[in-house]
Tab-separated table of C-alpha atoms in Angstrom:
chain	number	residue	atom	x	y	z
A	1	UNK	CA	30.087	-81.532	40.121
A	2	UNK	CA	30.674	-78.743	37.180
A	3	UNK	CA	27.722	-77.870	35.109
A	4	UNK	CA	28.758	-76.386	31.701
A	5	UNK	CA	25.759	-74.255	30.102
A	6	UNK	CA	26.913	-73.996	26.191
A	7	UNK	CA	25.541	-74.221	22.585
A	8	UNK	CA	26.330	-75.576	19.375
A	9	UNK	CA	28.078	-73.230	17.403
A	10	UNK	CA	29.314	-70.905	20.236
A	11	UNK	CA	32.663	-70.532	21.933
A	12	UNK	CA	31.505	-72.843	24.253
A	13	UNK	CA	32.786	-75.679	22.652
A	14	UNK	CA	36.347	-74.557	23.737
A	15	UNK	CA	35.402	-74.948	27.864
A	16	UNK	CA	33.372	-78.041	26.497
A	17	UNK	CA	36.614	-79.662	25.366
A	18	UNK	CA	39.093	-78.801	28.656
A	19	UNK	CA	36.566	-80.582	30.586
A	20	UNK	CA	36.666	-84.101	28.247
A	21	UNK	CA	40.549	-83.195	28.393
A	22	UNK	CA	40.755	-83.167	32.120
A	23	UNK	CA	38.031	-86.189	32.670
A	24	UNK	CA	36.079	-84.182	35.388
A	25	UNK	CA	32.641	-84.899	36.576
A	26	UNK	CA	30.501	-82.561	34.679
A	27	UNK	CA	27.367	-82.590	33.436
A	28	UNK	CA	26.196	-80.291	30.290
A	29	UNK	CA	23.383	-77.867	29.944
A	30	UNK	CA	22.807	-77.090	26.095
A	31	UNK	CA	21.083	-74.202	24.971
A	32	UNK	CA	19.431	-73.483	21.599
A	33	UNK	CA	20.167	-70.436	20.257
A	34	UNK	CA	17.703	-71.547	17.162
A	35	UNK	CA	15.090	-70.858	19.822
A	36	UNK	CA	16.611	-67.995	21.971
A	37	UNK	CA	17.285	-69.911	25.114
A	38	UNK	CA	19.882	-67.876	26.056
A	39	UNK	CA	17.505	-64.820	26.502
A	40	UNK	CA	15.145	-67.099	28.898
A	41	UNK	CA	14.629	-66.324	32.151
A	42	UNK	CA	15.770	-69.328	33.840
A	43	UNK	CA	18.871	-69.076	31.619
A	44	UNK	CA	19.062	-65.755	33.093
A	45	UNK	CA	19.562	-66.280	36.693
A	46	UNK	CA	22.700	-68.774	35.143
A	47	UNK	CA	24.059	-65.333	33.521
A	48	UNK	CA	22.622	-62.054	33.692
A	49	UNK	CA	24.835	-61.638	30.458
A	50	UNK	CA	22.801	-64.364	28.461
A	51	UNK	CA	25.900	-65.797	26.992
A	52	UNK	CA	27.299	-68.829	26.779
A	53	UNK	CA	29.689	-70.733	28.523
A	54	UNK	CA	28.718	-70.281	32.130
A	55	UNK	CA	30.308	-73.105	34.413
A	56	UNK	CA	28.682	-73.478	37.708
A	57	UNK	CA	30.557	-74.704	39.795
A	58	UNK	CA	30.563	-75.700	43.460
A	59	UNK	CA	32.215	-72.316	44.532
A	60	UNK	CA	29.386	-70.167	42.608
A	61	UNK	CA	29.008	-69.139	38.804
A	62	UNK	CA	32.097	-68.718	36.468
A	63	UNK	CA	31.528	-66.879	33.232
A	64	UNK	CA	33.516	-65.462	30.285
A	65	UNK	CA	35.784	-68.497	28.118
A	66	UNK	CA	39.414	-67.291	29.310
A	67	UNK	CA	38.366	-67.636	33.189
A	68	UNK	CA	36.494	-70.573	32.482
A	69	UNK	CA	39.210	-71.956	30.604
A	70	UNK	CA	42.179	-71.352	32.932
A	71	UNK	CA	39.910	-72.317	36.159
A	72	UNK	CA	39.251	-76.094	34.230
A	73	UNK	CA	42.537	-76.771	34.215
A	74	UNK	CA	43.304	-75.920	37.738
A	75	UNK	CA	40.777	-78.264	38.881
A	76	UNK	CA	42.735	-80.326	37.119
A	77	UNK	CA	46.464	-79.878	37.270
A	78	UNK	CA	47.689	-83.410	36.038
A	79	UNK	CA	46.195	-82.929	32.895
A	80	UNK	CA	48.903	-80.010	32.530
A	81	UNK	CA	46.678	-77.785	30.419
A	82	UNK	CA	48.003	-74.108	32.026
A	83	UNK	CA	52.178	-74.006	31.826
A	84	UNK	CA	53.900	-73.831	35.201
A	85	UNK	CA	56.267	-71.582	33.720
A	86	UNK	CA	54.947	-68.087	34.559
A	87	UNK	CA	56.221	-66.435	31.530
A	88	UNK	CA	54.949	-69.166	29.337
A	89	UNK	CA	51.694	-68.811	31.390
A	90	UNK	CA	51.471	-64.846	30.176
A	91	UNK	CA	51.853	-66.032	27.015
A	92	UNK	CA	48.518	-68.205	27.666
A	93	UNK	CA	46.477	-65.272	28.861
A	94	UNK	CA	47.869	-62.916	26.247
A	95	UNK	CA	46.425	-65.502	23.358
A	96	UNK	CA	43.200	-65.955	25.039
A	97	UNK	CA	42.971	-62.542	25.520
A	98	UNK	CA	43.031	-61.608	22.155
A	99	UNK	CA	41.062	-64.439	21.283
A	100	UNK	CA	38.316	-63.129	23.064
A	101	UNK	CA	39.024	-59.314	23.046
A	102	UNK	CA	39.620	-59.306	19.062
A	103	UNK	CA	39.382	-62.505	17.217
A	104	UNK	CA	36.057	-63.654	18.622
A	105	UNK	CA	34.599	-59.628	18.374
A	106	UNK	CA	35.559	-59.581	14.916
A	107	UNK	CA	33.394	-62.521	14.132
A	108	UNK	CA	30.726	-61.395	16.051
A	109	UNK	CA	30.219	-58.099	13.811
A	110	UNK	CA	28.796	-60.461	11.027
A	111	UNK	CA	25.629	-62.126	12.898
A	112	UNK	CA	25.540	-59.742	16.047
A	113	UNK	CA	25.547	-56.115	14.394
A	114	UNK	CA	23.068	-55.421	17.015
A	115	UNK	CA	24.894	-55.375	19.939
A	116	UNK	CA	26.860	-52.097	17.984
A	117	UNK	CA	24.255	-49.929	15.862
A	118	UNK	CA	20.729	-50.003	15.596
A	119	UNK	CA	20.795	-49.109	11.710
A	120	UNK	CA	20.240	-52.307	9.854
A	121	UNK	CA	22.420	-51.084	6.825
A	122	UNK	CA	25.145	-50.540	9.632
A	123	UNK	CA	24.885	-54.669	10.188
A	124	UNK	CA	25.288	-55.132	6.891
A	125	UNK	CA	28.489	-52.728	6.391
A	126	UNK	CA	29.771	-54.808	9.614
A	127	UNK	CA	29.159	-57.818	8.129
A	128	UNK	CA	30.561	-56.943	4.516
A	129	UNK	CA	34.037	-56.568	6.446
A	130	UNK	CA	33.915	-59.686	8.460
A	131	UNK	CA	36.240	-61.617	5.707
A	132	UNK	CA	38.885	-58.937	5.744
A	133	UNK	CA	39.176	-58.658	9.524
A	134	UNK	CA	38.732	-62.566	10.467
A	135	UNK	CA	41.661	-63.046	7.617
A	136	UNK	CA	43.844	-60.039	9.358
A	137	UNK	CA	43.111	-62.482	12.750
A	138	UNK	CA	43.929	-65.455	10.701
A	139	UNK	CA	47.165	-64.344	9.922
A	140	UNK	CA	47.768	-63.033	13.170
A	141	UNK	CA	47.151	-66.322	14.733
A	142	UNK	CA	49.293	-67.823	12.342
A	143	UNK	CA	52.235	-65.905	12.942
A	144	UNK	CA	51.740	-67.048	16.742
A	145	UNK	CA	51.873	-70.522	15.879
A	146	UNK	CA	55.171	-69.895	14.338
A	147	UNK	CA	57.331	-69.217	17.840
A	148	UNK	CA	56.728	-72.584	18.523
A	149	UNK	CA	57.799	-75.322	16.088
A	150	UNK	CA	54.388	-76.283	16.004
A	151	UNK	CA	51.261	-77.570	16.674
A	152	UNK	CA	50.632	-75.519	20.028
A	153	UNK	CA	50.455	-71.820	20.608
A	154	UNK	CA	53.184	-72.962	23.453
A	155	UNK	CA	55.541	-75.678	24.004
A	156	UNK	CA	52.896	-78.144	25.136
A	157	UNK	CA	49.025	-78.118	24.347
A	158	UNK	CA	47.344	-75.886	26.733
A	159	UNK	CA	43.703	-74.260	27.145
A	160	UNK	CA	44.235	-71.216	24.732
A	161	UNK	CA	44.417	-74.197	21.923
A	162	UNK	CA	41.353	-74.657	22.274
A	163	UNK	CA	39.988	-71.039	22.552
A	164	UNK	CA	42.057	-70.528	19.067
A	165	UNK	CA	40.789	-73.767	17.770
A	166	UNK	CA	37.037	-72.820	18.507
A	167	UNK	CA	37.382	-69.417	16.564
A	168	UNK	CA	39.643	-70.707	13.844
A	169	UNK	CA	36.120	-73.590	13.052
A	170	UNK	CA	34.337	-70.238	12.093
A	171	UNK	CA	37.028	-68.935	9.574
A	172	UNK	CA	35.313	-70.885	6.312
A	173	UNK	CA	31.793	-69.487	7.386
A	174	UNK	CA	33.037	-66.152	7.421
A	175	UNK	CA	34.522	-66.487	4.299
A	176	UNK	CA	38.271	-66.708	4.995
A	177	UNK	CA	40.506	-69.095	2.951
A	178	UNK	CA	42.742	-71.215	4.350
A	179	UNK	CA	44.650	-72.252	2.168
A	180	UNK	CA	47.465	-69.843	2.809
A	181	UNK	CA	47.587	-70.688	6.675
A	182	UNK	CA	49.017	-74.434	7.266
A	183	UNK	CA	49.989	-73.425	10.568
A	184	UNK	CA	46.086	-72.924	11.324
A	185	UNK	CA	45.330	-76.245	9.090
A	186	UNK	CA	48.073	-78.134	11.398
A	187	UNK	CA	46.503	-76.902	14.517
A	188	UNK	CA	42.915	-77.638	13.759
A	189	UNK	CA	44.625	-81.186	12.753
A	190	UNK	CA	46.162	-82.006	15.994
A	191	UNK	CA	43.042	-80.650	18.438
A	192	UNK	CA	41.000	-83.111	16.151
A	193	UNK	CA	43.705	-86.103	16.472
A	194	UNK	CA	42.852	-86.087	20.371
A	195	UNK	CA	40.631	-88.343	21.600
A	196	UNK	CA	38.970	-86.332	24.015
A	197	UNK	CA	38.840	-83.440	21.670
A	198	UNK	CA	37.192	-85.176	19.390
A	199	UNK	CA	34.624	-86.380	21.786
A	200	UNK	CA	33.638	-82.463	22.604
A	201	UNK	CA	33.990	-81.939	19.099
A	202	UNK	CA	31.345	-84.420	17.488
A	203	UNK	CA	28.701	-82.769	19.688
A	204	UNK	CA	29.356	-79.157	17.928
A	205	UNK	CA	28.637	-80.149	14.043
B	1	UNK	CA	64.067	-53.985	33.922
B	2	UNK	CA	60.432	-53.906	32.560
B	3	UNK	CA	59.559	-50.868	29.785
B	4	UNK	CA	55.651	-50.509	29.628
B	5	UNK	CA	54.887	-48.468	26.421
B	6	UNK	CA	51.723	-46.880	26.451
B	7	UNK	CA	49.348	-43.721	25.691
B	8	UNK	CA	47.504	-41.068	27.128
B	9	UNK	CA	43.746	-42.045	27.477
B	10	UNK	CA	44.225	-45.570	26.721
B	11	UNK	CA	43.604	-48.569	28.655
B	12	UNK	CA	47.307	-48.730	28.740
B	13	UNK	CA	46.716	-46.101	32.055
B	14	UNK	CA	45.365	-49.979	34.129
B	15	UNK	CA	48.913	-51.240	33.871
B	16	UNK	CA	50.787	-48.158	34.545
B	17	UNK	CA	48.942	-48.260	37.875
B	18	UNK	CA	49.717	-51.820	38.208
B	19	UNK	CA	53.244	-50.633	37.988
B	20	UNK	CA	53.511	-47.931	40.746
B	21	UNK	CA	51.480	-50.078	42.526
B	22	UNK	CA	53.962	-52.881	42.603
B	23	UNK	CA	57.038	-50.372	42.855
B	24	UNK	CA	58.520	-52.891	40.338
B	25	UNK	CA	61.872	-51.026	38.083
B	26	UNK	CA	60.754	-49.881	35.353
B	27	UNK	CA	60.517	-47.197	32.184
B	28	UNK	CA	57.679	-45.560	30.520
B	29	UNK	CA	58.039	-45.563	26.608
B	30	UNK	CA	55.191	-42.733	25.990
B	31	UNK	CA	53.237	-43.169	22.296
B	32	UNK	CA	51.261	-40.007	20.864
B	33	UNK	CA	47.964	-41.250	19.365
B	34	UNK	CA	47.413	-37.879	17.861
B	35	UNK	CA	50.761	-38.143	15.779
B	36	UNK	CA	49.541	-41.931	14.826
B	37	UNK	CA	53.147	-43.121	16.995
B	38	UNK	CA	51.316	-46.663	17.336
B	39	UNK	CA	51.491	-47.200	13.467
B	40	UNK	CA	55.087	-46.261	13.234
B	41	UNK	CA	57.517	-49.048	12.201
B	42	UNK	CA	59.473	-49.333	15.037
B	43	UNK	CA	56.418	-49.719	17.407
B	44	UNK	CA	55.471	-52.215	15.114
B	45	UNK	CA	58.526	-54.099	15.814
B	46	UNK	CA	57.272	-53.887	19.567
B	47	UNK	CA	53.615	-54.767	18.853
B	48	UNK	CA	52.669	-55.973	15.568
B	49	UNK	CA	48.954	-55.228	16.412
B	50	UNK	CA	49.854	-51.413	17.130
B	51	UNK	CA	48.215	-51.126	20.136
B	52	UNK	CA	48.839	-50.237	23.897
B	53	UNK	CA	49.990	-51.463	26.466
B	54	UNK	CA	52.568	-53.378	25.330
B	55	UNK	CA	55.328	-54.355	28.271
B	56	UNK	CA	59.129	-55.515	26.606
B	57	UNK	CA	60.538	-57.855	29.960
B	58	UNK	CA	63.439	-59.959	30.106
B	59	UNK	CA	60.994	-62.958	28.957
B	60	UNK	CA	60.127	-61.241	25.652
B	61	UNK	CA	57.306	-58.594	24.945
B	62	UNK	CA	53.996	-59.276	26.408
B	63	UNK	CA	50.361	-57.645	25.553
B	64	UNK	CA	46.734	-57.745	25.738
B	65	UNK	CA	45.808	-55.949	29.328
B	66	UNK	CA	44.608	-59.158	31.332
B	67	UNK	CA	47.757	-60.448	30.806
B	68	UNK	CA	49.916	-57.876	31.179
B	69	UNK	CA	48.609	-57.229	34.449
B	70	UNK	CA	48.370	-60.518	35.820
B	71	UNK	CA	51.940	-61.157	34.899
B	72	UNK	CA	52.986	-57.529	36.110
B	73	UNK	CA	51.320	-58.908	39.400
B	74	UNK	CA	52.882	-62.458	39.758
B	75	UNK	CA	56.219	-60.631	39.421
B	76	UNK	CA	55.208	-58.604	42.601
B	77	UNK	CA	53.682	-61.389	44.582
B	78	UNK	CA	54.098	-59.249	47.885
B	79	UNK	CA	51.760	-56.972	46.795
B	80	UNK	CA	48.992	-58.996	46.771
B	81	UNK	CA	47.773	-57.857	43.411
B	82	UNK	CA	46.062	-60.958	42.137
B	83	UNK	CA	44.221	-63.649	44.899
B	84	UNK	CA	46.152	-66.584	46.274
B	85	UNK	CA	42.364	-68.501	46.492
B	86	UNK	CA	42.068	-70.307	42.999
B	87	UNK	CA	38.300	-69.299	42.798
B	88	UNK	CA	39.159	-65.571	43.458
B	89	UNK	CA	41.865	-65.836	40.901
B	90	UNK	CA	38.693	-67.504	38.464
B	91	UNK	CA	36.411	-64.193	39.245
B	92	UNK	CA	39.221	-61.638	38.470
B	93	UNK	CA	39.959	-62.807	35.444
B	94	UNK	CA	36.286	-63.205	34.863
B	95	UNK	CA	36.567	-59.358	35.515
B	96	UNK	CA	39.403	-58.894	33.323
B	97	UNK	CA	38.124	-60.951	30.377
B	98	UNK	CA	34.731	-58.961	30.521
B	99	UNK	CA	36.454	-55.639	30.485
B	100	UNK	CA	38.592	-56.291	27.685
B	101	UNK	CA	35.978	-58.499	25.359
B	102	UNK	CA	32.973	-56.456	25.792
B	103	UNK	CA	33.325	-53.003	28.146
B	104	UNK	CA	36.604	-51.661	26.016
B	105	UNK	CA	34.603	-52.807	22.914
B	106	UNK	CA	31.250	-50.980	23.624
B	107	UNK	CA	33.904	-47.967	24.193
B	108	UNK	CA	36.015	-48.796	20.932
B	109	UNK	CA	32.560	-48.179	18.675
B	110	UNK	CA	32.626	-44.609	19.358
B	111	UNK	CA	36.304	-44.062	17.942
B	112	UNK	CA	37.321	-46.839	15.802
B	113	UNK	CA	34.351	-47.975	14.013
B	114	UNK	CA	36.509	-48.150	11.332
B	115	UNK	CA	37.923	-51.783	12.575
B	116	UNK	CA	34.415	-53.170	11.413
B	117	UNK	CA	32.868	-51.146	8.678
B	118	UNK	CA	34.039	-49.083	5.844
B	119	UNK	CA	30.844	-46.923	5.600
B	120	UNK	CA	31.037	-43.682	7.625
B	121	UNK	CA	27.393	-44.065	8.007
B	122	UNK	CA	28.015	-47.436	9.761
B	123	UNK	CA	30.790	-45.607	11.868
B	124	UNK	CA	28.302	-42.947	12.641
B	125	UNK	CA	25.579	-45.535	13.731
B	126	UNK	CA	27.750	-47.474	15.939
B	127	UNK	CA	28.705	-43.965	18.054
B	128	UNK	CA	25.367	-43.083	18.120
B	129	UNK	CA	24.644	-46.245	20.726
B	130	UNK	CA	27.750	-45.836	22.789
B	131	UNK	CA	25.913	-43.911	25.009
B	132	UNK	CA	23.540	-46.704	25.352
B	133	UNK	CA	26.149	-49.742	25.539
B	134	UNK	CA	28.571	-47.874	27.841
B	135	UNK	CA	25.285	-47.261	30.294
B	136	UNK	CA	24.822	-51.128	29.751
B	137	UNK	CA	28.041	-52.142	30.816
B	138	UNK	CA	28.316	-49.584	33.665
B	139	UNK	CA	24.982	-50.939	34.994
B	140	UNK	CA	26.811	-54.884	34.789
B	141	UNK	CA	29.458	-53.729	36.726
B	142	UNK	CA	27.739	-51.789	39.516
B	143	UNK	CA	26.096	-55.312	39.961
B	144	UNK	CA	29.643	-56.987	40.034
B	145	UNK	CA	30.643	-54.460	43.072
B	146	UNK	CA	27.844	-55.466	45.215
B	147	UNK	CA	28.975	-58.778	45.448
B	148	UNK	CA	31.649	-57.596	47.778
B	149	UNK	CA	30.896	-54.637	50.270
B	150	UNK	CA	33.130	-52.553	48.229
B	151	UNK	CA	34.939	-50.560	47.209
B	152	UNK	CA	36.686	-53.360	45.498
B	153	UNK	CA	35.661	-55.966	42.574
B	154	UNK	CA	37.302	-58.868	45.785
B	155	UNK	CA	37.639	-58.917	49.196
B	156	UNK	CA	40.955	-56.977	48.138
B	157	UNK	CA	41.885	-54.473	45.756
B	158	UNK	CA	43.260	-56.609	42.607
B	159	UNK	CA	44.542	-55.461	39.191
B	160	UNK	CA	41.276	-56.052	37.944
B	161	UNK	CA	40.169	-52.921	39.667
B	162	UNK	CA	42.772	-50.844	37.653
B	163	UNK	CA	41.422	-52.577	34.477
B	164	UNK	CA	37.772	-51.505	35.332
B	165	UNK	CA	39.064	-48.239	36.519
B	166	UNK	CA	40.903	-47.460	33.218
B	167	UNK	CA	37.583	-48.021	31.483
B	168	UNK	CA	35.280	-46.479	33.816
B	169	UNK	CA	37.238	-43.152	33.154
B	170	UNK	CA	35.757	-42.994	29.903
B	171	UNK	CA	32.157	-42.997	31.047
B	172	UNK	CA	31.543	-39.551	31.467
B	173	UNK	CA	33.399	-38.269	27.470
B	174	UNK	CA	30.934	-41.397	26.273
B	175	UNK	CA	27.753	-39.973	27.439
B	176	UNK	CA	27.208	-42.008	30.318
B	177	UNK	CA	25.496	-40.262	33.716
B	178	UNK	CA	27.480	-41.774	37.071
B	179	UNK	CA	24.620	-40.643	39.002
B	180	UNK	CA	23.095	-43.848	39.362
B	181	UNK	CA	26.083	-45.928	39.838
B	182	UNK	CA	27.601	-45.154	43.356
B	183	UNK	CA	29.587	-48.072	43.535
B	184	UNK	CA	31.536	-47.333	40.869
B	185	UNK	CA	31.850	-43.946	41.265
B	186	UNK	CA	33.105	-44.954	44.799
B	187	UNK	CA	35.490	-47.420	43.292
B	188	UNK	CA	36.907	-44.883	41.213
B	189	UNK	CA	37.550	-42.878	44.369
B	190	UNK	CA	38.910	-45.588	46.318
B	191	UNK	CA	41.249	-46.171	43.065
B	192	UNK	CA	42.017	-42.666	43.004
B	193	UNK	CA	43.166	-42.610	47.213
B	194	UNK	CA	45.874	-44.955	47.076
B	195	UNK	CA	49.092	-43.086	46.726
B	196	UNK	CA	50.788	-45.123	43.589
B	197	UNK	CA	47.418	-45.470	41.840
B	198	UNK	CA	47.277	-41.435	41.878
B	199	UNK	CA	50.942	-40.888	40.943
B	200	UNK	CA	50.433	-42.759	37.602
B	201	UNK	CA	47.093	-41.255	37.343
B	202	UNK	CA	48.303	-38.323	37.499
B	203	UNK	CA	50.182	-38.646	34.046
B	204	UNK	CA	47.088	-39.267	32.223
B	205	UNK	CA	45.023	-36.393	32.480
């Protein structure tokens, strides 16, 4: 059995949709980070980080959404959600990584200011810049989505989708407009038009 | 033939290793961040985000560290760079994705503030805590080398021990004491003993 610990409005709703995708057993932990569950103690001994996801998992405690990602879909290899193809593999971790390394940290500056600078008029410089860089990602991203003919990132759907798909959800609340990224709009289309997307998806508002 | 462009004092120094390590064929296309070379146009035509590493292979152009190096790795399996064991594959890049989403990014505040805020104040604030975050993060991953008996992150040495290595170099310039973290200052010597590890240390100062 797979345990997911995640909460609404985190990048845990990427990991949250590979495991509807692949169908395995897992059962799911939420956290509200209304109420600062994530600092608890309990929550602690999860992940001495206090972020969400953690996936534990009968082999110990997985953290950090491009490991958690890529392990899913090994447990799960029919569901084809990591490309055989080594190069289009790299390709896979190089999206993820800068999912996580720059598109997700540039979000974070608006509400998490914190984590950088203890000078509240530093937060709010941080977050006054938060449209510019999440559009600069925006357009990044959609320039990826044009090697392929479309919808995926790769040939075939794969787990990076949905680590792009669960940033590109906080693009409107951090004032980016859309409009001049269809590639992005097409994307967020087709993870939506799967079933078992969906499913993960109507749990995360 | 594989061409691995990168700087002096960068992270780009983790795949460089990964490189003499493997004893793969390949060239070193050397940027000068003091002369701004990453912003030049024809780096740009290399790496659109005008960063480092960035590693041109027959495949295409691949960046973003984690993936570099796990790709630099597959294409050396006997090396042994990245686990066979699925679950020790899951905690490297665990490793990986933690040094490039949140280590580099507590390091990146002291620099390059100016990717999140305008305000030199702001710029100014965020420095002022690197000491602080840096000690943070070198306190997290003193906890992740106890898990093994060291010196490594795994049973084995892996590319994510270059990746932590790269980073762990800055500790010291970012106000960080080692004293209390013998692990890592023993990883960083075990790093520093292997033979190719050295010779492409040895470039960056």
């Amino acid at each position: 059995m797979l345990t997911l610990h995640l909460a609404r409005g985190t990048i845990s709703v990427a990991a949250h949709i590979a495991l509807e995708e692949t169908g395995l057993p897992h059962e799911l932990a939420w956290l509200d980070f209304g109420r600062a569950e994530q600092t608890s103690e309990s929550y602690a001994r999860v992940n001495p980080k206090l972020r969400v996801p953690a996936l534990v998992t009968p082999d110990g405690i997985l953290t950090e959404t491009p490991a958690i990602l890529e392990h899913i879909a090994s447990l799960a290899p029919e569901a084809d959600l990591m490309p055989a193809d080594p190069w289009a593999a790299a390709k896979a971790r190089e999206a993820m990584a800068w999912c996580a390394a720059t598109f997700h940290v540039a979000h974070a500056h608006k509400m998490r200011g914190a984590r950088w600078a203890d000078d509240p008029d530093a937060h709010e410089a941080m977050a006054a810049k938060v449209p510019e860089t999440m559009t600069a990602c925006a357009s990044l991203a959609e320039e990826m989505l044009t090697i392929t003919d479309g919808p995926w990132l790769l040939e075939a759907v794969s787990v990076a989708d949905f680590h792009l798909h669960a940033i590109a959800r906080w693009l409107p609340g951090d004032g980016v407009d859309l409009a001049p990224f269809s590639r992005l709009q097409s994307h967020a289309a087709a993870v939506a038009s799967r079933p078992a997307a969906a499913r993960a998806l109507s749990h995360h508002g």
